[in-house]
Tab-separated table of C-alpha atoms and ligand atoms in Angstrom:
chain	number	residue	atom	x	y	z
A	5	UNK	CA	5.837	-22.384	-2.675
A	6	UNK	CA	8.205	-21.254	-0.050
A	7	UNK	CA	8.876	-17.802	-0.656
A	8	UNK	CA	12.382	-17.519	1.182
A	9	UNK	CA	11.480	-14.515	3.735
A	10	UNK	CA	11.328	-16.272	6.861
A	11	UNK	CA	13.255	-13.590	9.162
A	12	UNK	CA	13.460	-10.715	6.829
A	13	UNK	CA	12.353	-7.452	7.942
A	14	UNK	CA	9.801	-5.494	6.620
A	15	UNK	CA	7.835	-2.399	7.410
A	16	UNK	CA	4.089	-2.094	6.236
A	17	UNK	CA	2.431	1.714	6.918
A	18	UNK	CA	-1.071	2.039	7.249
A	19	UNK	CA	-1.769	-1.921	8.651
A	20	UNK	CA	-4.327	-1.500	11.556
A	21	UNK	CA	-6.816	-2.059	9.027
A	22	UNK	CA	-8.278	-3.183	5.380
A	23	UNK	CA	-5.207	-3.921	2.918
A	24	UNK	CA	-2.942	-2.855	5.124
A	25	UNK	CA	-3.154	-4.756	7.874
A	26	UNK	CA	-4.026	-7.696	5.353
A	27	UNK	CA	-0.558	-7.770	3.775
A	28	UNK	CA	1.071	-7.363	7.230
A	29	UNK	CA	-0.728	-10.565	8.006
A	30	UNK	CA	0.732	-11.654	4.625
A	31	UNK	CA	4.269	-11.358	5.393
A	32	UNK	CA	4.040	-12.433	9.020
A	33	UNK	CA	2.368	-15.738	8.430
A	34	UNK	CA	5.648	-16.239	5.575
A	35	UNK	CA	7.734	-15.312	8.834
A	36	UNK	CA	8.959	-11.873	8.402
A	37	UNK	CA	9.846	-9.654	11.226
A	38	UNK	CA	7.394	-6.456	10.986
A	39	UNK	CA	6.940	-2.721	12.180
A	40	UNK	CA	3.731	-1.633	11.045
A	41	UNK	CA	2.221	1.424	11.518
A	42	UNK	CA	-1.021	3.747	11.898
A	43	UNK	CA	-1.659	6.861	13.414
A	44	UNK	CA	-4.618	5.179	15.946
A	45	UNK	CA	-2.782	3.857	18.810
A	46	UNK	CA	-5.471	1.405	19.873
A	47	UNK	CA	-6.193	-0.268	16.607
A	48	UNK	CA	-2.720	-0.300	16.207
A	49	UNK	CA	-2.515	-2.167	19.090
A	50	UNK	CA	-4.926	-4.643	18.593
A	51	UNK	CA	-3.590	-5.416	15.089
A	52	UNK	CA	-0.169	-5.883	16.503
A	53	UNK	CA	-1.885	-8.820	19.130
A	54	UNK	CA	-3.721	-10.296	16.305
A	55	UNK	CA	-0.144	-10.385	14.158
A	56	UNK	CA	1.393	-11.880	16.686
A	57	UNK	CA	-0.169	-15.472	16.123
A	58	UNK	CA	2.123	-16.331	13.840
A	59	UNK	CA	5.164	-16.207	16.362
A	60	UNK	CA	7.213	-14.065	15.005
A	61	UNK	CA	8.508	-10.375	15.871
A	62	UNK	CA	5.798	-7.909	15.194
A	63	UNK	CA	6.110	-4.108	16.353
A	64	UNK	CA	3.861	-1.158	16.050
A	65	UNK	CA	4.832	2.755	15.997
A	66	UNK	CA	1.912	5.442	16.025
A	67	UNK	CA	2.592	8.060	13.758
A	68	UNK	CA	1.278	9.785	11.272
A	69	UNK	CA	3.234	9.243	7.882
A	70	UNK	CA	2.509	13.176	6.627
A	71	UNK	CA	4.946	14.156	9.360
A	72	UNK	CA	8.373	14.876	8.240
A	73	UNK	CA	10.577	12.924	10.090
A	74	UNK	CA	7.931	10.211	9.991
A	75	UNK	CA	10.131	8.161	7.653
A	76	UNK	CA	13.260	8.404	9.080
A	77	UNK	CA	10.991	7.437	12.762
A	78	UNK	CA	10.459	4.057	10.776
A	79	UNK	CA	13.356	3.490	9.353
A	80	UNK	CA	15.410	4.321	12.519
A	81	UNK	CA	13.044	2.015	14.812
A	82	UNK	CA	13.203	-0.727	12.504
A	83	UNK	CA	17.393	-0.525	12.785
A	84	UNK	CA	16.937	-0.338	16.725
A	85	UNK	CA	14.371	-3.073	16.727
A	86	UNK	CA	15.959	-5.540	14.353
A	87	UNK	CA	19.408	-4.295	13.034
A	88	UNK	CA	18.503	-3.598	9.266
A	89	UNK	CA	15.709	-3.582	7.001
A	90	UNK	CA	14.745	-5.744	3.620
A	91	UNK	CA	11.055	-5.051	2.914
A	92	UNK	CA	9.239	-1.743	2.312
A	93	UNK	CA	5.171	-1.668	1.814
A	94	UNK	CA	4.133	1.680	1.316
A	95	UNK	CA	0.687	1.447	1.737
A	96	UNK	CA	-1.774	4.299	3.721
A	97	UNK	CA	-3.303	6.704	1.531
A	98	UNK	CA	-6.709	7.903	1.196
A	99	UNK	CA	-8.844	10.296	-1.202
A	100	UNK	CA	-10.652	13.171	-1.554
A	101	UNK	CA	-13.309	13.497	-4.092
A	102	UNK	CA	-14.131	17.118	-5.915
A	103	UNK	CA	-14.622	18.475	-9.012
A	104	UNK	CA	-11.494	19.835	-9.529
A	105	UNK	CA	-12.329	23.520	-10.136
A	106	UNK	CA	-13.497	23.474	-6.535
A	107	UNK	CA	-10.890	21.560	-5.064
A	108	UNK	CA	-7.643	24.075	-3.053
A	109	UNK	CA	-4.451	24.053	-2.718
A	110	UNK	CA	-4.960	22.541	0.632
A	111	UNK	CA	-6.552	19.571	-0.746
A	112	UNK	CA	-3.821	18.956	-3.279
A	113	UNK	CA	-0.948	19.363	-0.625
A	114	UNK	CA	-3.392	17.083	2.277
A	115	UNK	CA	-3.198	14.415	-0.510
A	116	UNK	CA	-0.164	14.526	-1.650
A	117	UNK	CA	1.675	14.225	1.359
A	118	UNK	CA	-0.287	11.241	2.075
A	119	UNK	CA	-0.959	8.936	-0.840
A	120	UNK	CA	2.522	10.531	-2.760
A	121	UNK	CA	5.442	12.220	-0.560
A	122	UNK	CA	5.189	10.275	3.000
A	123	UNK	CA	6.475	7.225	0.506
A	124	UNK	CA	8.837	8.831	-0.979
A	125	UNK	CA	10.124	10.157	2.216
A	126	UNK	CA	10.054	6.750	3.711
A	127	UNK	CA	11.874	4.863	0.744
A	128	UNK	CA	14.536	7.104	0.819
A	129	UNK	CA	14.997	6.646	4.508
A	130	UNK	CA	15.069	2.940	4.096
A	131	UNK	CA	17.164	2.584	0.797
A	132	UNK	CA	20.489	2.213	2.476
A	133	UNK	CA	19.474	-0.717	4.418
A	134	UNK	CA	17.656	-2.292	1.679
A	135	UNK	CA	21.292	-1.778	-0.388
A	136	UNK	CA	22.414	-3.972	2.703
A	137	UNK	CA	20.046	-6.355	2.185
A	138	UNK	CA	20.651	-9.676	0.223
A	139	UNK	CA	17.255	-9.256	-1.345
A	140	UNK	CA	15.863	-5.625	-0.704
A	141	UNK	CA	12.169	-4.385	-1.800
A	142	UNK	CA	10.152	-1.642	-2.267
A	143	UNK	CA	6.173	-2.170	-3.152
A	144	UNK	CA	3.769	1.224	-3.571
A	145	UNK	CA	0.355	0.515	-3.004
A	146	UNK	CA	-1.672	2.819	-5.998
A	147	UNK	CA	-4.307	2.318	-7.851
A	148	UNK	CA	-5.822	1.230	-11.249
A	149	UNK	CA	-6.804	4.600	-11.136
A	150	UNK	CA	-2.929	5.275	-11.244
A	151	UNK	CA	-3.068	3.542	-14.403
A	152	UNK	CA	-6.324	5.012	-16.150
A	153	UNK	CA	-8.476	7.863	-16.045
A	154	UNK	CA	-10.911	6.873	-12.916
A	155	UNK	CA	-13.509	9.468	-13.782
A	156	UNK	CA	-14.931	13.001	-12.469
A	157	UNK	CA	-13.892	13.912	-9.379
A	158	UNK	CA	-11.055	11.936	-8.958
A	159	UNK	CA	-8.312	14.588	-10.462
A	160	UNK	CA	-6.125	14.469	-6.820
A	161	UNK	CA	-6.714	10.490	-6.324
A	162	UNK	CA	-5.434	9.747	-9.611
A	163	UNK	CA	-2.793	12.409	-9.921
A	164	UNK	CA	-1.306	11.013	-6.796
A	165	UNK	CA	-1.832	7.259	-7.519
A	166	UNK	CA	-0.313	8.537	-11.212
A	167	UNK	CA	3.148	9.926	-9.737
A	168	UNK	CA	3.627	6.868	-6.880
A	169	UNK	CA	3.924	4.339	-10.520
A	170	UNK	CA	6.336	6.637	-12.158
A	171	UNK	CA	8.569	6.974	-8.869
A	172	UNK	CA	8.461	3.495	-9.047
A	173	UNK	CA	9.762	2.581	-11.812
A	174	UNK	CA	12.297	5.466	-11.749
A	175	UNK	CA	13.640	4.406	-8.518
A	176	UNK	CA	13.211	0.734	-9.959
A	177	UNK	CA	16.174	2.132	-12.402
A	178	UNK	CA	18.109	3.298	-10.503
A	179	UNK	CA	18.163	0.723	-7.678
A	180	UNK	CA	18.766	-2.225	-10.042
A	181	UNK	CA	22.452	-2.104	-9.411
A	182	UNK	CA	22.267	-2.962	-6.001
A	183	UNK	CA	19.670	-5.345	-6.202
A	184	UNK	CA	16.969	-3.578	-5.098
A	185	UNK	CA	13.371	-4.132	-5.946
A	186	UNK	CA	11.010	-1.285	-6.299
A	187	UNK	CA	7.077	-2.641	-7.750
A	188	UNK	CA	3.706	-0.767	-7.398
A	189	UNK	CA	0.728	-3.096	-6.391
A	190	UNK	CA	-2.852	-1.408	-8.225
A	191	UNK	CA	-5.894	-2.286	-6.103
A	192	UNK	CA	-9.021	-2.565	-8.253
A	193	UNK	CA	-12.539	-2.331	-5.734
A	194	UNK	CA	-11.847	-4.036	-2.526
A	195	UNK	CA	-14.309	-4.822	0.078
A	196	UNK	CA	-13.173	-5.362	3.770
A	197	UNK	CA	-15.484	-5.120	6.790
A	198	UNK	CA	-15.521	-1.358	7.937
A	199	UNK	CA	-13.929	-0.004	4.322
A	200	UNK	CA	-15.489	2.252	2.098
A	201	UNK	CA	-16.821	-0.467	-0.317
A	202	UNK	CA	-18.156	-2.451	2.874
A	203	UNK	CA	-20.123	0.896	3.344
A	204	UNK	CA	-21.606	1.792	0.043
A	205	UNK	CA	-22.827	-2.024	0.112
A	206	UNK	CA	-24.766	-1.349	3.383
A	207	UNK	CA	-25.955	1.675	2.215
A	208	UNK	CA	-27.263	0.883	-1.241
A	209	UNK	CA	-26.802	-3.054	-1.807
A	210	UNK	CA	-28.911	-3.013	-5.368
A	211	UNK	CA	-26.407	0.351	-6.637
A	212	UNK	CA	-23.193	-1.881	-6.055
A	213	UNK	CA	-24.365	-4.972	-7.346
A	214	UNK	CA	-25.157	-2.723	-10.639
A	215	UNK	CA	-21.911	-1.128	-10.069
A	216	UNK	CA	-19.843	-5.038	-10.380
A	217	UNK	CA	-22.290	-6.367	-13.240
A	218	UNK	CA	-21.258	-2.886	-15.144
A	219	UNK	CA	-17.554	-2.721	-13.743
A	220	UNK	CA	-16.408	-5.848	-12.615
A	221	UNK	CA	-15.912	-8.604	-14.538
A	222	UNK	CA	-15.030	-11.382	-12.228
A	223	UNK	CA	-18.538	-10.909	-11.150
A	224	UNK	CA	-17.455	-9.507	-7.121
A	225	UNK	CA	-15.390	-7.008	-4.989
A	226	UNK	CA	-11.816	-8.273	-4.390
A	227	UNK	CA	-10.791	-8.976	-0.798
A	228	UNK	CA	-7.749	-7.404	1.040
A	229	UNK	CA	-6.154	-10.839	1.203
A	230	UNK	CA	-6.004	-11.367	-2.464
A	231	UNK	CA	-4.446	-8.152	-2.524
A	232	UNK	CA	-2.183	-9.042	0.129
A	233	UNK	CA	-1.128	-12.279	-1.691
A	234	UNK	CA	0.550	-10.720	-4.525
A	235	UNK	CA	2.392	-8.071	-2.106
A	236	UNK	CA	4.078	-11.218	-0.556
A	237	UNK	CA	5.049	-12.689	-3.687
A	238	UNK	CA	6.453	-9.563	-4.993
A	239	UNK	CA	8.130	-9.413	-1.468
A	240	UNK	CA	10.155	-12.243	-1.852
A	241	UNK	CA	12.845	-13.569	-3.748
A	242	UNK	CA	10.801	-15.761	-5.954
A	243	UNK	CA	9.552	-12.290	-7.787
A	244	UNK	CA	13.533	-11.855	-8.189
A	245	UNK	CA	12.671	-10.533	-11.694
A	246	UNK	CA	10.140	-8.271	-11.163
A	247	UNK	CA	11.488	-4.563	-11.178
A	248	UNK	CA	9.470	-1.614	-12.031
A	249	UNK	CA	5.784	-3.208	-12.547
A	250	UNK	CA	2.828	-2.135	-11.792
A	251	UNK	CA	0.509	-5.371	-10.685
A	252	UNK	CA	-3.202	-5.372	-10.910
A	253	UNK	CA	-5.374	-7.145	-8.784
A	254	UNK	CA	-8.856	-6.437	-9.962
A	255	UNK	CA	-10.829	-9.152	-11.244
A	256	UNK	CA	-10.271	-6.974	-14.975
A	257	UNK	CA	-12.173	-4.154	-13.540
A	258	UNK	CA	-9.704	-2.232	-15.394
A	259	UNK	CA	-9.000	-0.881	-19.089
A	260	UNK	CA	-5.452	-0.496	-19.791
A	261	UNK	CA	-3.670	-2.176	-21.426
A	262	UNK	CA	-0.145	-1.640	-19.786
B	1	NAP	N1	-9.950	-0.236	-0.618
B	1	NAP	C1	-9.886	-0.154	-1.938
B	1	NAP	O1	-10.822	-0.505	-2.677
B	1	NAP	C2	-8.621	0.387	-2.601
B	1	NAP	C3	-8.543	0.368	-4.002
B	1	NAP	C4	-7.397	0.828	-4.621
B	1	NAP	C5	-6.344	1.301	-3.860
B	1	NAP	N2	-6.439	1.322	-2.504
B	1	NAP	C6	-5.287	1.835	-1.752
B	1	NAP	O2	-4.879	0.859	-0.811
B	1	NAP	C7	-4.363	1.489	0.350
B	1	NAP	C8	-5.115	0.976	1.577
B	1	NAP	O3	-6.483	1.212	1.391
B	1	NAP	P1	-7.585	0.767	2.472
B	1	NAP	O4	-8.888	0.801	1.758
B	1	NAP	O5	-7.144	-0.467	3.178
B	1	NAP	O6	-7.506	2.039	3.461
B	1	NAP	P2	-8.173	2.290	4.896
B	1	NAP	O7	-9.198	1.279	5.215
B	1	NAP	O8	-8.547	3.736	4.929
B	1	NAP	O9	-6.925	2.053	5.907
B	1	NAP	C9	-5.865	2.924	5.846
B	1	NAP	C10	-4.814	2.518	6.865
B	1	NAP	O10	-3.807	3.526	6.849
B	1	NAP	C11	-3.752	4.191	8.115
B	1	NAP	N3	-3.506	5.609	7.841
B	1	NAP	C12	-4.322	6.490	7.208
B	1	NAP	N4	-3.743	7.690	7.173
B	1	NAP	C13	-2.547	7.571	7.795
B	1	NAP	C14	-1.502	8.473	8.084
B	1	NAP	N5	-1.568	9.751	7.741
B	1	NAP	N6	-0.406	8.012	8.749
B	1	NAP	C15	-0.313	6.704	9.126
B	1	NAP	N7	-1.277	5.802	8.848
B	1	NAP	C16	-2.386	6.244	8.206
B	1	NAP	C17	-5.090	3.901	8.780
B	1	NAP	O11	-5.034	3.932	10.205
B	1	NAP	P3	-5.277	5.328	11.015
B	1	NAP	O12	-6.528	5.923	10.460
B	1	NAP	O13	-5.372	4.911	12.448
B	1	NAP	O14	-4.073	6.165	10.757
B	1	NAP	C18	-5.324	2.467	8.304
B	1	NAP	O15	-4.535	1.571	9.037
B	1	NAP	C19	-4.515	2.990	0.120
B	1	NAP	O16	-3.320	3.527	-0.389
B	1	NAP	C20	-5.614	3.067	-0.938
B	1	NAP	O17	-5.543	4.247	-1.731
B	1	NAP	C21	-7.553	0.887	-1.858
């Protein structure tokens, strides 16, 4: 299937590793022209090199995405770099884990800014090229635990992953008119060299193959690149009627239903 975005532009945060860097892969390898992002200059670096393969124009900017201006940084460097912008994937985040009578205010606002506001800040930054653009898109990366309770502990993570759906589909809305795309993409377990699944594995192999037979009915972690798949698609054109969704990709390790 060709997916038509051969030249577009598109801007992936948090791609020097894991999913991240996985979809940047993902859209260069379809032809897209990328800045991608990370705070960590040097893997930065070395996933801009390794993007490069495919030939086509890849960038990197070190920042962290909590800043401030971080979003209007991106949005303004990917105007400089390339003239406009047509692709948006919101993607670092992270998580902190507490019961939530102990967790702070500190805690809430650390993971806010990261896994909630930093996107925001950055779609709205980007939203007047993407009106420009002939086919203009905004993915969140979340969570199934966006979409269902994910257990004790989790009250920030899922709070977070919670609001980035809703924005979505909001802005999804409102955006329609001029053409604009705006999806959330909701990761189920996925294990990448170096991530936090890859580590529990190491550290306790029998505990996570109890944790897929109990959890995970495809029968195995997913991999960044499967996730990455379906953020191309819903990239491109030929998702042209996909608006406000909210796609798993979890080999059914969730429960909901919507
Ligand atoms: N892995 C999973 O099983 C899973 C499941 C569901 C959802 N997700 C979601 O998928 C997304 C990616 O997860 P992942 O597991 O690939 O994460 P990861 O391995 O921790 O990688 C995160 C990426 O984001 C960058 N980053 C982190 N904080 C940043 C900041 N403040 N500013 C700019 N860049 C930042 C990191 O580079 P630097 O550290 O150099 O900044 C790195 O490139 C996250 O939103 C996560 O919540 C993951």
């Amino acid at each position: 299937m060709d997916l038509g975005i051969e030249g577009k532009v598109a801007i992936v945060s948090g791609a020097s590793r894991g999913i991240g860097l996985a979809i940047a892969h993902g859209l260069a390898k379809e032809g897209c022209r990328l800045l991608v992002c990370a705070r960590g200059q040097e893997s930065l670096d070395a996933a801009v090199d390794a993007l490069k393969v495919y030939g086509t124009d890849v960038h990197g900017l070190a920042l962290d995405v909590t800043h401030p201006d971080a979003g209007q940084t991106l949005a303004a460097r990917a105007q400089d770099l390339y003239g406009g912008i047509d692709i948006l994937v919101a993607n670092a985040g992270g998580n902190r884990r507490g019961q939530f009578e102990e967790t702070t205010d500190q805690d809430w606002e650390d993971i806010l800014e990261l896994n909630l506001k930093s996107h925001l800040r950055t779609a709205r930054a980007v939203i007047p090229s993407l009106k420009d653009s002939e086919s203009g898109s905004i993915i969140f990366i979340s969570s199934i635990f966006g979409r269902e309770a994910g257990g004790a502990g989790l009250s920030i993570y899922n709070t977070t992953k919670s609001a980035l759906i809703s924005a979505a589909k909001i802005m999804a809305i409102e955006l329609g008119k001029y053409g604009v795309r705006v999806n959330s993409v909701a990761p189920g377990s996925i294990r990448f060299e170096g991530g936090s699944w890859d580590r529990r594995c190491k550290e306790d192999p029998e505990g996570m193959k109890q944790f897929i037979a109990d959890n995970i009915p495809l029968g195995r972690f997913g991999s960044a690149e499967e996730v990455a798949d379906v953020v191309t698609f819903l990239s491109s054109p030929r998702a042209s009627w996909v608006s406000g969704a909210c796609i798993t990709v979890d080999g059914v390790q969730s429960h909901s239903l919507i």
